[in-house]
PDB file of C-alpha atoms in Angstrom:
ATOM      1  CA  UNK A   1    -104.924   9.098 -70.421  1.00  0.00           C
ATOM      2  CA  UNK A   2    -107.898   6.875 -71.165  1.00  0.00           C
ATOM      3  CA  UNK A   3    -107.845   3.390 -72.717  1.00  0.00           C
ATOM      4  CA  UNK A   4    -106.835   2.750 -76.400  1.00  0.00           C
ATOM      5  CA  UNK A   5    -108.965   0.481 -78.499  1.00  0.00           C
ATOM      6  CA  UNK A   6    -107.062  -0.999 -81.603  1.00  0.00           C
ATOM      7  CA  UNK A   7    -108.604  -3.611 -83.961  1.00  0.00           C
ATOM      8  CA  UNK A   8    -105.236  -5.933 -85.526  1.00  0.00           C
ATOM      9  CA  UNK A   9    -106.539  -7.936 -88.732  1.00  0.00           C
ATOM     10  CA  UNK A  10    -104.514 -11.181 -89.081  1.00  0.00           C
ATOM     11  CA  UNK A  11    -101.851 -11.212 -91.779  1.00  0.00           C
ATOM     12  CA  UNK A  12    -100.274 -14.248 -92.967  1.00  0.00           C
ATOM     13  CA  UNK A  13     -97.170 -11.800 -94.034  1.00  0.00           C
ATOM     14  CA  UNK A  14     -94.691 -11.072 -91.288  1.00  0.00           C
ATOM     15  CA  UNK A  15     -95.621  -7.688 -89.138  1.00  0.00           C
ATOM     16  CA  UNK A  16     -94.143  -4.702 -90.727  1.00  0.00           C
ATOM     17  CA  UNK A  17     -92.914  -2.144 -87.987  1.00  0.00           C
ATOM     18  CA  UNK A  18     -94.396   1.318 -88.359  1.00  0.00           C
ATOM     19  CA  UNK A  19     -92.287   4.261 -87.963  1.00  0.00           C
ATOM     20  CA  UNK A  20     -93.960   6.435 -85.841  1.00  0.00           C
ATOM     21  CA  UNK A  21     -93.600  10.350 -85.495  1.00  0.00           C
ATOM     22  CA  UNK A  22     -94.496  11.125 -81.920  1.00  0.00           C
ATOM     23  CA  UNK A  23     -94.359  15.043 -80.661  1.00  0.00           C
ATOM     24  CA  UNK A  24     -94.837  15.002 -77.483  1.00  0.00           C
ATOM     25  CA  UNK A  25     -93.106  17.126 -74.465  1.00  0.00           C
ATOM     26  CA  UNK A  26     -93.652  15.301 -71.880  1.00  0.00           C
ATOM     27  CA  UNK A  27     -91.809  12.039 -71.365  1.00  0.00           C
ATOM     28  CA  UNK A  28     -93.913  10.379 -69.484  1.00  0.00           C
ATOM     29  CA  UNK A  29     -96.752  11.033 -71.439  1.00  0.00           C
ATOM     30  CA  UNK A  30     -94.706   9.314 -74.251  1.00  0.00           C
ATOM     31  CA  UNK A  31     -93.858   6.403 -72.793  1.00  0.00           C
ATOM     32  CA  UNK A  32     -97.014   6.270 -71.854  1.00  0.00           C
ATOM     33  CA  UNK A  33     -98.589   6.743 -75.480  1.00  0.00           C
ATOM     34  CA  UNK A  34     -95.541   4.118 -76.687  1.00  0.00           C
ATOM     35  CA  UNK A  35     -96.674   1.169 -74.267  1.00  0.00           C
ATOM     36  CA  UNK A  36    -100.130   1.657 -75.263  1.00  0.00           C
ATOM     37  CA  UNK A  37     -99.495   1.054 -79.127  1.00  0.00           C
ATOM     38  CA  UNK A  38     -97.131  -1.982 -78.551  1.00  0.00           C
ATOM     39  CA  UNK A  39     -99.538  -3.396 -75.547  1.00  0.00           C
ATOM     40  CA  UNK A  40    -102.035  -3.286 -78.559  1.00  0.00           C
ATOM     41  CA  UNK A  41     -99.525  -5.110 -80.621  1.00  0.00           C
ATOM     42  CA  UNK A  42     -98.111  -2.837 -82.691  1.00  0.00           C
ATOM     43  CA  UNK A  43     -94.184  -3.124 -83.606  1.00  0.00           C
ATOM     44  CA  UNK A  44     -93.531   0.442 -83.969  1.00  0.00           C
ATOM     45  CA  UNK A  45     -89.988   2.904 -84.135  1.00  0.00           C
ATOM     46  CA  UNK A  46     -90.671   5.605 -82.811  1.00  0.00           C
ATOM     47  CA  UNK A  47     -89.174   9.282 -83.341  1.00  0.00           C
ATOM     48  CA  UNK A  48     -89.880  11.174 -81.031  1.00  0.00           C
ATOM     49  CA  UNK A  49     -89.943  15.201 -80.707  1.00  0.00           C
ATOM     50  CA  UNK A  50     -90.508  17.510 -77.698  1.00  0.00           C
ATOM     51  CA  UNK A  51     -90.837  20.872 -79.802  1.00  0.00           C
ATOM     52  CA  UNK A  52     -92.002  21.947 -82.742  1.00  0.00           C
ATOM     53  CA  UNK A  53     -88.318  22.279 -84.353  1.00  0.00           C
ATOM     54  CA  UNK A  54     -87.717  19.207 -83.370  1.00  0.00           C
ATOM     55  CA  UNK A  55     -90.833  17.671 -85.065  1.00  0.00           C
ATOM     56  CA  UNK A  56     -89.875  20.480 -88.346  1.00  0.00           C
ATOM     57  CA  UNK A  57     -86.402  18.368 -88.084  1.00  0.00           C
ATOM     58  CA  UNK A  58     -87.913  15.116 -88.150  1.00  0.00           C
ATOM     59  CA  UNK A  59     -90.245  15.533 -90.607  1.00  0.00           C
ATOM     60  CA  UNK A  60     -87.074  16.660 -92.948  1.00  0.00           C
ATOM     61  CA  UNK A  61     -84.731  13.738 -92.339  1.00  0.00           C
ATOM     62  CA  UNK A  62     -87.294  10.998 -93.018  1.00  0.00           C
ATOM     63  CA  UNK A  63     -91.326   9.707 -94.163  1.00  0.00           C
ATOM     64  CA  UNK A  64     -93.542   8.208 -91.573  1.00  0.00           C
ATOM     65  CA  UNK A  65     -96.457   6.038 -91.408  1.00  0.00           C
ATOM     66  CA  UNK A  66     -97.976   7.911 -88.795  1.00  0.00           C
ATOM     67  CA  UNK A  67     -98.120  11.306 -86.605  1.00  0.00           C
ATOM     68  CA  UNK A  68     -99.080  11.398 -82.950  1.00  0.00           C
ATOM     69  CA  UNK A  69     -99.482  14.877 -81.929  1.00  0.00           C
ATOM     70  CA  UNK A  70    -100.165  16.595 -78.501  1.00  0.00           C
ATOM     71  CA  UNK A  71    -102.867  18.831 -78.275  1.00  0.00           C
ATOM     72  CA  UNK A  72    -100.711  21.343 -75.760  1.00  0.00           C
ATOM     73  CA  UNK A  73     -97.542  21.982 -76.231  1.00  0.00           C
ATOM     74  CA  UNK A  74     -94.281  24.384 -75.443  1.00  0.00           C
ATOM     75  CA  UNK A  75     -94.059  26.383 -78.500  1.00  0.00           C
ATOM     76  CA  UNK A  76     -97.327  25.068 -80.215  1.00  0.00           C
ATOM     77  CA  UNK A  77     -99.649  23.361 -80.427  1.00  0.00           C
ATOM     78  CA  UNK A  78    -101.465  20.190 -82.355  1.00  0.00           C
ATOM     79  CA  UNK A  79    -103.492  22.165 -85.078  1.00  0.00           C
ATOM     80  CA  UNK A  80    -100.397  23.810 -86.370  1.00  0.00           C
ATOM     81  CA  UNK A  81     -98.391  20.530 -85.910  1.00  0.00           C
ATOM     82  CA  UNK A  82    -100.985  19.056 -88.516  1.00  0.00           C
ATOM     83  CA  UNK A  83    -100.158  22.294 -90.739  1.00  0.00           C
ATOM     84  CA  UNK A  84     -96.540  22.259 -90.605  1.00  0.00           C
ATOM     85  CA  UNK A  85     -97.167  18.475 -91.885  1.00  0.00           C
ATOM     86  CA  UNK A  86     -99.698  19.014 -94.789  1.00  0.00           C
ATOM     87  CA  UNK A  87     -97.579  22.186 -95.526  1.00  0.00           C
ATOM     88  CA  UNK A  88     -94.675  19.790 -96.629  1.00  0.00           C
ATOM     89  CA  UNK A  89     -97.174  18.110 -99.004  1.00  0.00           C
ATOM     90  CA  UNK A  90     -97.442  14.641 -96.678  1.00  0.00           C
ATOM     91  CA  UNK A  91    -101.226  12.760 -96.416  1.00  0.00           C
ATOM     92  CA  UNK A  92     -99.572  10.645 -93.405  1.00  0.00           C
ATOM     93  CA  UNK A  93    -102.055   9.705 -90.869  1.00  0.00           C
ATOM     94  CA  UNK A  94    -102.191  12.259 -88.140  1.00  0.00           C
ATOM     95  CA  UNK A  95    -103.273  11.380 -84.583  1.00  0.00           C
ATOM     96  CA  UNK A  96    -103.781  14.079 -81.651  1.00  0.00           C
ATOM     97  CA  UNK A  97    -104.079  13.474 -78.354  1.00  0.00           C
ATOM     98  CA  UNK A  98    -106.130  15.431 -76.131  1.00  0.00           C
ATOM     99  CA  UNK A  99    -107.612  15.323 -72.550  1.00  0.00           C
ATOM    100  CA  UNK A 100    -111.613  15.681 -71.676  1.00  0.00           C
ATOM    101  CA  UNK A 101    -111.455  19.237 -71.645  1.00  0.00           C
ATOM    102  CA  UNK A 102    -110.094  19.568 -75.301  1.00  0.00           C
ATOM    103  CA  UNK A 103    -112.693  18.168 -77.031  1.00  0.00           C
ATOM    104  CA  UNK A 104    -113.111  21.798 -78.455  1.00  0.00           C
ATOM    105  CA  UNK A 105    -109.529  21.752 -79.832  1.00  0.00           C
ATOM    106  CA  UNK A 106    -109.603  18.691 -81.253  1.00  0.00           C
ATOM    107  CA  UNK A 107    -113.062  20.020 -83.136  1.00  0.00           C
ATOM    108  CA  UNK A 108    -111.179  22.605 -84.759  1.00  0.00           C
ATOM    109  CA  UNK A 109    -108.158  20.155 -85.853  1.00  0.00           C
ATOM    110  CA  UNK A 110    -110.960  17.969 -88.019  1.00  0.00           C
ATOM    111  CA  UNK A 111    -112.870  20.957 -89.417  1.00  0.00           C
ATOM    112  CA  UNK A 112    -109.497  22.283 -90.537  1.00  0.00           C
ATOM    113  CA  UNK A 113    -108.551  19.572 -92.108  1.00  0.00           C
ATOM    114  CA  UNK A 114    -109.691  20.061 -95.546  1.00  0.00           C
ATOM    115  CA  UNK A 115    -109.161  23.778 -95.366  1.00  0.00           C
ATOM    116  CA  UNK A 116    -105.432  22.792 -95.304  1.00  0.00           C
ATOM    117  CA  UNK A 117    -105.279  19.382 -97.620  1.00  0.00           C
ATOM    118  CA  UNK A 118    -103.755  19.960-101.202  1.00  0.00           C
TER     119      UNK A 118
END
């Protein structure tokens, strides 16, 4: 995974902790994706789902201030992650991780975009 850049503006309010919905299979690469948000100083909770039931699940039982997608995974993958989430009527932020060689994918995830916004 490459390097994250994150700009932090100062606040003289206290930090408020984002809760984060992360769907990712791999553990590793979601530790990985967790210690790079709170090495850039982000307090975060995380929720984190392997599948895409699990991320359906998740997205029922609460809101979040942002979405971190996978491009690949098990029984999906990140462009119909972003669907499933604009499908239940939500403008939260979406993120999606991809490698070098998914640059292609991750084209298709912005040009879809407004095809699938309300």
């Amino acid at each position: 995974m490459g390097s994250v850049t994150v700009e932090m503006k100062s606040s003289t309010s206290s930090a408020r902790v984002l809760r984060v919905l992360l769907l990712e299979e791999d553990s590793s690469d979601a530790a990985r994706i967790l210690r790079e948000l709170k090495d850039a100083g982000l307090e975060i909770a995380p929720i984190i789902a392997g599948n895409r039931s699990e991320f359906k699940n998740a997205l029922g039982a609460g809101n979040f201030d942002a979405v971190i997608s996978s491009w690949k995974l098990p029984d999906s993958d990140g462009l119909e992650a972003l669907q499933i989430l604009r499908a239940c009527g939500r403008d939260t932020p979406f993120v999606l991780v991809t490698g070098a060689s998914e640059e292609k994918a991750a084209t298709e995830c912005i040009d879809a975009e407004p095809a699938i916004m309300y």
